[in-house]
PDB file of C-alpha atoms in Angstrom:
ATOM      1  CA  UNK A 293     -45.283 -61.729 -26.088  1.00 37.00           C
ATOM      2  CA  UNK A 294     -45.158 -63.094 -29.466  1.00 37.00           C
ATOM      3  CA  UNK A 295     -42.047 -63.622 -31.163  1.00 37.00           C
ATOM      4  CA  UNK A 296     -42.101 -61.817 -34.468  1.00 39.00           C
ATOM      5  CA  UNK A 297     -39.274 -63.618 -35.840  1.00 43.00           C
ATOM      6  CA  UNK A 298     -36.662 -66.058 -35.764  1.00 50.00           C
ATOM      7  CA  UNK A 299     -33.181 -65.606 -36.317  1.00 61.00           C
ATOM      8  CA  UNK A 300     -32.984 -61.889 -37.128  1.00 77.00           C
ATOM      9  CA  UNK A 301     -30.234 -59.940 -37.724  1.00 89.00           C
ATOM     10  CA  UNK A 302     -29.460 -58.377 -34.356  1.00 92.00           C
ATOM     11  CA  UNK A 303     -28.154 -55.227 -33.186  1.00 94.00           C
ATOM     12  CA  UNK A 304     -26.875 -54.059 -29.802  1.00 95.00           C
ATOM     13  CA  UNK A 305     -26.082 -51.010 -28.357  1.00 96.00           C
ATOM     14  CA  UNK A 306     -25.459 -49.282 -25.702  1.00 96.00           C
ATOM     15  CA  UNK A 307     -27.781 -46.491 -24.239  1.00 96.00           C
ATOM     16  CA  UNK A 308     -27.316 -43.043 -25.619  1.00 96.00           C
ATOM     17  CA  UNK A 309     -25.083 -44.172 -28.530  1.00 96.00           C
ATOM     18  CA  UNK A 310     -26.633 -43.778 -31.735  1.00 96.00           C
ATOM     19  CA  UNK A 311     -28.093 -46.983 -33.894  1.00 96.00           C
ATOM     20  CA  UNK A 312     -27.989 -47.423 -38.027  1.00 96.00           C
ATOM     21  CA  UNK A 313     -30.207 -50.402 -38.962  1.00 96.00           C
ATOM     22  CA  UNK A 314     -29.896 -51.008 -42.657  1.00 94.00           C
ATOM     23  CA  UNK A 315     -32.259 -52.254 -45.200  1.00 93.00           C
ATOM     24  CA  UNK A 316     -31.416 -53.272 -48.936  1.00 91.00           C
ATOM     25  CA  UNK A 317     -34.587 -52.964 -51.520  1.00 88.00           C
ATOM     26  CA  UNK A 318     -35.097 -55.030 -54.344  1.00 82.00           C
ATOM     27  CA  UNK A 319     -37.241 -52.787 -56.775  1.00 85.00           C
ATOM     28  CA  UNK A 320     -35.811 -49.935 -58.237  1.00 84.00           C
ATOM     29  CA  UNK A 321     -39.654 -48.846 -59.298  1.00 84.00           C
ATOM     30  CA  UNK A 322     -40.242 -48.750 -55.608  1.00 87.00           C
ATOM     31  CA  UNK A 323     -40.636 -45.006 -55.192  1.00 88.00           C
ATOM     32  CA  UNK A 324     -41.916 -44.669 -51.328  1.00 91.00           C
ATOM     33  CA  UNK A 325     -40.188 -46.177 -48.464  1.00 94.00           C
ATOM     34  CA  UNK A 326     -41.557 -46.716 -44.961  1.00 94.00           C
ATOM     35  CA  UNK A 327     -39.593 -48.017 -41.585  1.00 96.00           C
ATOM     36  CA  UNK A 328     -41.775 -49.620 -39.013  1.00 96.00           C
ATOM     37  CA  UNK A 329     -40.992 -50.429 -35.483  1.00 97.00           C
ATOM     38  CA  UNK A 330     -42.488 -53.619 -33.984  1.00 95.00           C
ATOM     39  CA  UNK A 331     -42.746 -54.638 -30.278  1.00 94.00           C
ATOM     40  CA  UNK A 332     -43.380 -57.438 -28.559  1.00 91.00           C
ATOM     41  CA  UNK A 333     -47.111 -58.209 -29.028  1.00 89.00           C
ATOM     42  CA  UNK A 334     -48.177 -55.204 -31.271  1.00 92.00           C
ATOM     43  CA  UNK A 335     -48.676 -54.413 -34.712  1.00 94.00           C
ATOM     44  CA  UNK A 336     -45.901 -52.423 -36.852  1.00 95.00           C
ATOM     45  CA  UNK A 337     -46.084 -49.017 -35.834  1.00 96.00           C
ATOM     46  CA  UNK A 338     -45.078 -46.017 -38.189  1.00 95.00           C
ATOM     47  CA  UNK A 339     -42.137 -44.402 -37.707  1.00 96.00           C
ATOM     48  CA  UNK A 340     -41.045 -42.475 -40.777  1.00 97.00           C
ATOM     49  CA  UNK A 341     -41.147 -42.584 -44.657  1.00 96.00           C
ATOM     50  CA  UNK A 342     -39.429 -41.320 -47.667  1.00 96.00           C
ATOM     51  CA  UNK A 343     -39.872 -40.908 -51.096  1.00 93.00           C
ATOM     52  CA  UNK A 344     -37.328 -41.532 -53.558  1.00 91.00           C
ATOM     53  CA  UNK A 345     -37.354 -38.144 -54.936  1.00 92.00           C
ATOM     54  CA  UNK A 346     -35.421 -37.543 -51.413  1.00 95.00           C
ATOM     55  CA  UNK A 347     -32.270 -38.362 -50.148  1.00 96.00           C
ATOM     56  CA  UNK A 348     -32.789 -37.451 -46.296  1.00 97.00           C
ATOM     57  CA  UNK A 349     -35.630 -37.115 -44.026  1.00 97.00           C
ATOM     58  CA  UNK A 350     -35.282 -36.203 -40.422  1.00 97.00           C
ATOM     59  CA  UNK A 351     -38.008 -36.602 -37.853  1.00 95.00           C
ATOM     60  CA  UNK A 352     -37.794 -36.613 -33.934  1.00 93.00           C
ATOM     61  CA  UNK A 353     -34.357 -38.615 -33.083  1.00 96.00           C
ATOM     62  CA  UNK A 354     -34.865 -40.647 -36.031  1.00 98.00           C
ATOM     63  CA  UNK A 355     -33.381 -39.930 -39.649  1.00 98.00           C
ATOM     64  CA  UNK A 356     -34.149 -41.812 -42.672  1.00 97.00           C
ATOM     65  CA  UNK A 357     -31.374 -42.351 -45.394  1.00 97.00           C
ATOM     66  CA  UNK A 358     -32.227 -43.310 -48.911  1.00 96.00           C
ATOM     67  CA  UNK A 359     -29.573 -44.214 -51.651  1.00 95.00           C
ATOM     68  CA  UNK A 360     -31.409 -45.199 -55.354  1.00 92.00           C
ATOM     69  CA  UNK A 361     -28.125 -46.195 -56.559  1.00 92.00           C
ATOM     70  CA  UNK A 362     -27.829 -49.088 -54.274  1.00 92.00           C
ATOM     71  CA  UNK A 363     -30.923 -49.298 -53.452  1.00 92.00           C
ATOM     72  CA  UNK A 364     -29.713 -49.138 -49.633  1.00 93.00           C
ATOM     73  CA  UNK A 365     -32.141 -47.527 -47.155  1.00 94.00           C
ATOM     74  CA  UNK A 366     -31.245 -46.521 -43.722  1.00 96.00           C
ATOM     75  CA  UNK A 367     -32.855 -45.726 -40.224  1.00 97.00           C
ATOM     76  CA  UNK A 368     -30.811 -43.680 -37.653  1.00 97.00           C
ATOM     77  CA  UNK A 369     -31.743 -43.469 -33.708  1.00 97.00           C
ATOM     78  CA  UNK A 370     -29.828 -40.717 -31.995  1.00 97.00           C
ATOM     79  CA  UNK A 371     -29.532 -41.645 -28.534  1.00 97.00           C
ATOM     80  CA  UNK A 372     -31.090 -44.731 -28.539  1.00 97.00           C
ATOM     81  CA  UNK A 373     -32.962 -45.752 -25.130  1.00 96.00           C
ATOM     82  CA  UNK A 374     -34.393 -48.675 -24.068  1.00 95.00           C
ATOM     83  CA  UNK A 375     -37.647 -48.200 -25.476  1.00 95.00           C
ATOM     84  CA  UNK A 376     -36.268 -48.128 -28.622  1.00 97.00           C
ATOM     85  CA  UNK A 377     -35.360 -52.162 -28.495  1.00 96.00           C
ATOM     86  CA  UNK A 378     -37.793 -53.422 -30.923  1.00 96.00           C
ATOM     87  CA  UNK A 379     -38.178 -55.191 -34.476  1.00 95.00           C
ATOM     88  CA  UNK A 380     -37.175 -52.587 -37.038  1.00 96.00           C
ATOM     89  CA  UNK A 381     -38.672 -53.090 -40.402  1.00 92.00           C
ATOM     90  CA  UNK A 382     -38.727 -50.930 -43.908  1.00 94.00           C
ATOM     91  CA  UNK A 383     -40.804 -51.526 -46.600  1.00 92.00           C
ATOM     92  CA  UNK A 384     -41.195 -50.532 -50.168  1.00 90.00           C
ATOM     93  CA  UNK A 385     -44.347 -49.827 -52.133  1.00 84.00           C
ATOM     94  CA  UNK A 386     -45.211 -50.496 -55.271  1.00 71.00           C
ATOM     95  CA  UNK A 387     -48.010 -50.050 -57.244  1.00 59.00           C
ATOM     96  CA  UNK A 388     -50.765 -52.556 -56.769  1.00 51.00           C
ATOM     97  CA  UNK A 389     -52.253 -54.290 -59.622  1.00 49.00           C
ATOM     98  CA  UNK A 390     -55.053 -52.625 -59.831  1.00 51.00           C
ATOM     99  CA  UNK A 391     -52.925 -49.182 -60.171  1.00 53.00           C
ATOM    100  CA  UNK A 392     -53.855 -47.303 -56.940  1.00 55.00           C
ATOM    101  CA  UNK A 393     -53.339 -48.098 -53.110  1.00 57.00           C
ATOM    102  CA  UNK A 394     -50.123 -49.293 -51.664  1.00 65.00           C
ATOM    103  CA  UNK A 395     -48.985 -52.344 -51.741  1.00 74.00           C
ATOM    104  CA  UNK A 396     -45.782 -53.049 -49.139  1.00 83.00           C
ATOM    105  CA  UNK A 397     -42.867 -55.159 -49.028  1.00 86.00           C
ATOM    106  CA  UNK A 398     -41.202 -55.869 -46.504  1.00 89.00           C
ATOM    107  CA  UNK A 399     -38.139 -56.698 -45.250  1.00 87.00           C
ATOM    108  CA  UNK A 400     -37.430 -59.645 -42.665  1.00 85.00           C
ATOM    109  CA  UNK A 401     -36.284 -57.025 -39.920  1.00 91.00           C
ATOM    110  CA  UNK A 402     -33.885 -56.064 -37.466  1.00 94.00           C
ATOM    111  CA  UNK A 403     -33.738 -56.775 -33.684  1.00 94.00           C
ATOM    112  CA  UNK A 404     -32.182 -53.832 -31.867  1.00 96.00           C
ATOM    113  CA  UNK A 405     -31.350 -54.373 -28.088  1.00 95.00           C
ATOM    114  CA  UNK A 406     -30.557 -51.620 -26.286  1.00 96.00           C
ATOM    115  CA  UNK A 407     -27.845 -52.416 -23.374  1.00 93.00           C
ATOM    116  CA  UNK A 408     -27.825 -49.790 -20.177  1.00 88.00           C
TER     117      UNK A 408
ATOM    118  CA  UNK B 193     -58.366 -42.533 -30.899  1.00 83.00           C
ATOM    119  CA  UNK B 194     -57.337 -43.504 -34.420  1.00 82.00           C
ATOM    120  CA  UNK B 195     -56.847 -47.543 -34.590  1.00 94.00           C
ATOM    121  CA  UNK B 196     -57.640 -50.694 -36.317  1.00 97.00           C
ATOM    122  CA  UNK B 197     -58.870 -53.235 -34.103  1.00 97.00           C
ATOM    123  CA  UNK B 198     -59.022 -56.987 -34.660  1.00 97.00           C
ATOM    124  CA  UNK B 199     -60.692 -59.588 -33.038  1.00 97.00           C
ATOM    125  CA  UNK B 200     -60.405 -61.842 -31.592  1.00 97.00           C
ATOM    126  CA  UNK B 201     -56.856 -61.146 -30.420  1.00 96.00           C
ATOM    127  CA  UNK B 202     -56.204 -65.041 -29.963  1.00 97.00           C
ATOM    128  CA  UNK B 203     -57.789 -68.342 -31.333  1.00 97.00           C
ATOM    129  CA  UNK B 204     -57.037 -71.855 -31.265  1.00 97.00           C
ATOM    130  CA  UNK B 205     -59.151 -73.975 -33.277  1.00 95.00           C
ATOM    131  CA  UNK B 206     -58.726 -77.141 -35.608  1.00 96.00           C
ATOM    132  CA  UNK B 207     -58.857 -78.060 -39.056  1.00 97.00           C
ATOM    133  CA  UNK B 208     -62.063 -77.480 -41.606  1.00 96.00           C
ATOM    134  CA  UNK B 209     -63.735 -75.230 -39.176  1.00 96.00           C
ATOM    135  CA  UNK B 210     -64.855 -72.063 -40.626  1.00 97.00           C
ATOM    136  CA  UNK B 211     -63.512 -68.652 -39.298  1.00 97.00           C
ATOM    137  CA  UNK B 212     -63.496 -65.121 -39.859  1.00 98.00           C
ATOM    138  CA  UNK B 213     -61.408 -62.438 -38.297  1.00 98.00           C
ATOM    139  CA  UNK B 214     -62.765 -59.176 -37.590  1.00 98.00           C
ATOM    140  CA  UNK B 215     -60.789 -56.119 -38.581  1.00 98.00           C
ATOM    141  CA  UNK B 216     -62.531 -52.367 -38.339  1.00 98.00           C
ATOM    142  CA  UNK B 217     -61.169 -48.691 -38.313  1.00 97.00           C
ATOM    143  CA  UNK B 218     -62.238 -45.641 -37.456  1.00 96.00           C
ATOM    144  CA  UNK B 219     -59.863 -43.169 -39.837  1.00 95.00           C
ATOM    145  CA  UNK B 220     -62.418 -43.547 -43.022  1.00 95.00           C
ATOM    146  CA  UNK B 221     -59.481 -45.096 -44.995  1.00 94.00           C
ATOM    147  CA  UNK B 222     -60.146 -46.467 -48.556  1.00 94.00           C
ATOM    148  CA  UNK B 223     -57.288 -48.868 -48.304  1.00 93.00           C
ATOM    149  CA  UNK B 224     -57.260 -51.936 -46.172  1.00 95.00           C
ATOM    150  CA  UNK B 225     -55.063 -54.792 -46.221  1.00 95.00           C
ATOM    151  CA  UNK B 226     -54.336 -58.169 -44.615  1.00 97.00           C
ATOM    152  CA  UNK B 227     -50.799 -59.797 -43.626  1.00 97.00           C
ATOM    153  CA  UNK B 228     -49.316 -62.996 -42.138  1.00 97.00           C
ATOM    154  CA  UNK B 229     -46.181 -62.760 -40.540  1.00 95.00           C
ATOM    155  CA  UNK B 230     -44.400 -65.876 -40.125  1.00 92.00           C
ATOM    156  CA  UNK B 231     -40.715 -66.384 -38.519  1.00 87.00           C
ATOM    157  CA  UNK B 232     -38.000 -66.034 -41.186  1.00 82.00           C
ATOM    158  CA  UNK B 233     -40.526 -64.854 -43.718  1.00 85.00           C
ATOM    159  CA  UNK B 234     -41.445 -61.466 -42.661  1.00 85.00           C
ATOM    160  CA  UNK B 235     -44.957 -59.838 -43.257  1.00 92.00           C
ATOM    161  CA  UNK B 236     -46.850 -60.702 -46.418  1.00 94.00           C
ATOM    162  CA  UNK B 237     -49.618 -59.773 -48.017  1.00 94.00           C
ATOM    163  CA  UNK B 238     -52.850 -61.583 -47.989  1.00 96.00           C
ATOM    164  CA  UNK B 239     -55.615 -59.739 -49.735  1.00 96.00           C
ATOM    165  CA  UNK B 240     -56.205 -56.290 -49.850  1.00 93.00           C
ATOM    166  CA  UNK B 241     -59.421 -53.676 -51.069  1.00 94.00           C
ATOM    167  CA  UNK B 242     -58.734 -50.230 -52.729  1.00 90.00           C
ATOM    168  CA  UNK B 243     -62.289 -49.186 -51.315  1.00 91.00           C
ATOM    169  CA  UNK B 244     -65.979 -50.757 -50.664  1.00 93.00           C
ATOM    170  CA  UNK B 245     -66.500 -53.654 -52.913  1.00 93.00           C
ATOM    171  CA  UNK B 246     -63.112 -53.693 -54.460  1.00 92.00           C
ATOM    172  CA  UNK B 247     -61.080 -56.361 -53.342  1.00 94.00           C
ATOM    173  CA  UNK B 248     -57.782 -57.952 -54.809  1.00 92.00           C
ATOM    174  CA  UNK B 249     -55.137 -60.807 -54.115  1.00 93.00           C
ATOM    175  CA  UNK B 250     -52.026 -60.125 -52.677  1.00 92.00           C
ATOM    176  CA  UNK B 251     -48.636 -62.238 -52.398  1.00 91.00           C
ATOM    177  CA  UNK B 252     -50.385 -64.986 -50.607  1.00 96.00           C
ATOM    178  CA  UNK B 253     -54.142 -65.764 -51.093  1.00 97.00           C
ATOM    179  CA  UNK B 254     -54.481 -69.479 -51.322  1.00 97.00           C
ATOM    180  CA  UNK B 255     -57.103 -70.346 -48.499  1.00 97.00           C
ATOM    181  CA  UNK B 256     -58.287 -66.633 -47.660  1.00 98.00           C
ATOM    182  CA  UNK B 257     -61.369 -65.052 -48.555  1.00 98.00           C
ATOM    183  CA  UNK B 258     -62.510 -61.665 -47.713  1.00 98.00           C
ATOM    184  CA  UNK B 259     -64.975 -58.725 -48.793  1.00 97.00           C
ATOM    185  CA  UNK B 260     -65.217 -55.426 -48.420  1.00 97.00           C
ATOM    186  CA  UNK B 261     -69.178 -54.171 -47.826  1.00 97.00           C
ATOM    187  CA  UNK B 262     -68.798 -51.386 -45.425  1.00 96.00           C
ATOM    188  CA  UNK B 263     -65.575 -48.637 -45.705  1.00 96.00           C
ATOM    189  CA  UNK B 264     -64.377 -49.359 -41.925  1.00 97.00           C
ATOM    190  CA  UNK B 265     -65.002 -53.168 -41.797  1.00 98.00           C
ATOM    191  CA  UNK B 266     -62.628 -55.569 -44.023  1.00 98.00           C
ATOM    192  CA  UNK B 267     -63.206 -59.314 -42.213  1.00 98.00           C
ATOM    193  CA  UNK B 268     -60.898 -61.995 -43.127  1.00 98.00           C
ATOM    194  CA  UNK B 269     -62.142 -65.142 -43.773  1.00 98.00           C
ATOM    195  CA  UNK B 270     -60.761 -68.974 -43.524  1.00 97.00           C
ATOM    196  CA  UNK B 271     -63.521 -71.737 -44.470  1.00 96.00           C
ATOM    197  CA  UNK B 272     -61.685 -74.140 -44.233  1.00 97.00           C
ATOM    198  CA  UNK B 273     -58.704 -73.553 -41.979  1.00 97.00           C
ATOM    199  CA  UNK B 274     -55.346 -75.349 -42.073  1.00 97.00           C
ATOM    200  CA  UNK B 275     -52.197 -76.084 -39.843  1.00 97.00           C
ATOM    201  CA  UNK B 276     -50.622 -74.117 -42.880  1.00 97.00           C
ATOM    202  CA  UNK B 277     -52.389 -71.160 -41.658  1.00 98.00           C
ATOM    203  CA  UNK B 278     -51.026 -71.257 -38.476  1.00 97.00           C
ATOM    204  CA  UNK B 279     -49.552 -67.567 -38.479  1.00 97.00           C
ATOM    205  CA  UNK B 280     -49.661 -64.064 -36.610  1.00 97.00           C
ATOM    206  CA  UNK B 281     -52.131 -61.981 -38.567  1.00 98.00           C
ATOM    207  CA  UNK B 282     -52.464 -58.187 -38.848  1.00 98.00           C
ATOM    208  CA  UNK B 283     -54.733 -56.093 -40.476  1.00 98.00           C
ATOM    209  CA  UNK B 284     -53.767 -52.743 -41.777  1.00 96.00           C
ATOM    210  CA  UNK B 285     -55.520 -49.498 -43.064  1.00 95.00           C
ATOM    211  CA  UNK B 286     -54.518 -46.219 -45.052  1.00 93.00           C
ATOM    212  CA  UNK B 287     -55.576 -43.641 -47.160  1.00 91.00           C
ATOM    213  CA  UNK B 288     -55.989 -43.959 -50.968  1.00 82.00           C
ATOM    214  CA  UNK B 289     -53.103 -42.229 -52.173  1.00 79.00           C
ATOM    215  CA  UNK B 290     -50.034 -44.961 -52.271  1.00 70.00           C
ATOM    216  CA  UNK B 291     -47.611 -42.247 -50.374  1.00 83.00           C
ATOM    217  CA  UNK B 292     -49.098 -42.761 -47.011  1.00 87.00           C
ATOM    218  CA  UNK B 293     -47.795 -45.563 -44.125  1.00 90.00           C
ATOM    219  CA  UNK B 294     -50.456 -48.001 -43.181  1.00 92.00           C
ATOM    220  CA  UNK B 295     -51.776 -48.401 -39.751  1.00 94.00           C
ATOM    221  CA  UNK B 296     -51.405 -51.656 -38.188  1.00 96.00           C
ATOM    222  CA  UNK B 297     -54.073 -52.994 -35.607  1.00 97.00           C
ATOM    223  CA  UNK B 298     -52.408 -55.440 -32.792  1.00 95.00           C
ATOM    224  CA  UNK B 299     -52.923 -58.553 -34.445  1.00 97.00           C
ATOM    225  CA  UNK B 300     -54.661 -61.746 -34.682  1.00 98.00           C
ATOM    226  CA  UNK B 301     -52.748 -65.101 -33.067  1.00 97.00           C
ATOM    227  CA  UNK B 302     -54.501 -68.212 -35.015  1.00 98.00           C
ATOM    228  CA  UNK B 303     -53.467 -71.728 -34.345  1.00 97.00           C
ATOM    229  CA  UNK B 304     -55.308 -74.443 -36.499  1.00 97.00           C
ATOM    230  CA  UNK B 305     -54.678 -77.907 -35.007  1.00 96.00           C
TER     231      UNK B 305
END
């Protein structure tokens, strides 16, 4: 498959321990905040969002952390299995130019290998 | 099945010869987009259309065309193509309103030579 980057931040774990992957946002106008997961040979696939008038979002095994202070944004995978090794990306959207739609930013990404 | 599909999936070609990449989905979305995703430089954004004839630059336009004349078809198009444009393309969809994640088809391998 095709490799969706080089040189990524990378983080291992071992099977049924939990994984943080954390992402650092650059606009503090950004008010909606998306994490993707990308395998080998695919296309980003949702996994969860947030909007900034939340701090926490929880969805199957996967909770979403979002600090406006910092502007530090956070994915946790409770038991993490090894179809969870993947390219983990958020992304912030802002406001396109012509004032509607979403426009996303993303972050380079995350590898996270899961180890049996 | 909801989806955005590209074609083709793969292409090799060389330089100055016109292409277009097909993207189409099926979820009546107003939004569509187009990315390039290159190693160390994450996914950026090409062009994208708010809804049927309304089209606007993104991050990274030079070299791109596209149009917008049907609400499930959004075709990206190179005239003429350059080893700079050697990249992994995807093409993504979503509703109107800006609080909703975009759907990603599989995306589109191009090498120009």
């Amino acid at each position: 498959g095709e490799s969706v980057g080089l040189h990524l931040p990378t983080l291992s774990v071992q099977e049924g321990d939990n994984s943080i992957i954390n992402c650092a946002y650059s606009n503090s106008a950004s008010d909606y905040f998306i994490w993707y997961k990308q395998e080998s040979g695919k296309g980003p696939q949702f996994i969860i969002d947030i909007r900034s008038n939340m701090d926490k979002r929880q969805g199957q095994r996967v909770t979403v952390l979002l600090n406006k202070t910092v502007k530090h944004l956070s994915l946790q995978i409770a038991a993490t299995q090894p179809g969870d090794s993947a390219v983990y990306f958020c992304a912030e959207n802002r406001r396109g130019r012509s004032g509607g739609g979403n426009k996303l930013t993303f972050g380079t990404g995350t590898q996270l290998k899961v180890e049996l | 099945e909801a989806q955005v599909t590209q074609n083709p999936r793969y292409l090799i070609t060389v330089t100055g010869k016109k292409l277009t990449v097909t993207c189409s989905q099926n979820m009546n979305h107003e939004y569509m987009s187009w990315y390039r995703q290159d190693p160390g430089l994450g996914l950026r954004q090409i062009y994208y259309s708010m809804n049927v004839e309304v089209t606007d630059k993104g991050d990274v336009p030079e070299g791109y065309k596209v149009s917008r004349k049907e609400k499930r078809n959004f075709p990206l198009i190179l005239e003429s193509p350059s080893p700079n444009q050697t990249s992994l393309y995807f093409c993504a969809s979503s509703p109107w309103d800006r609080n909703q994640p975009q759907h990603f088809g599989d995306g589109t391998r191009l090498s120009i030579l």
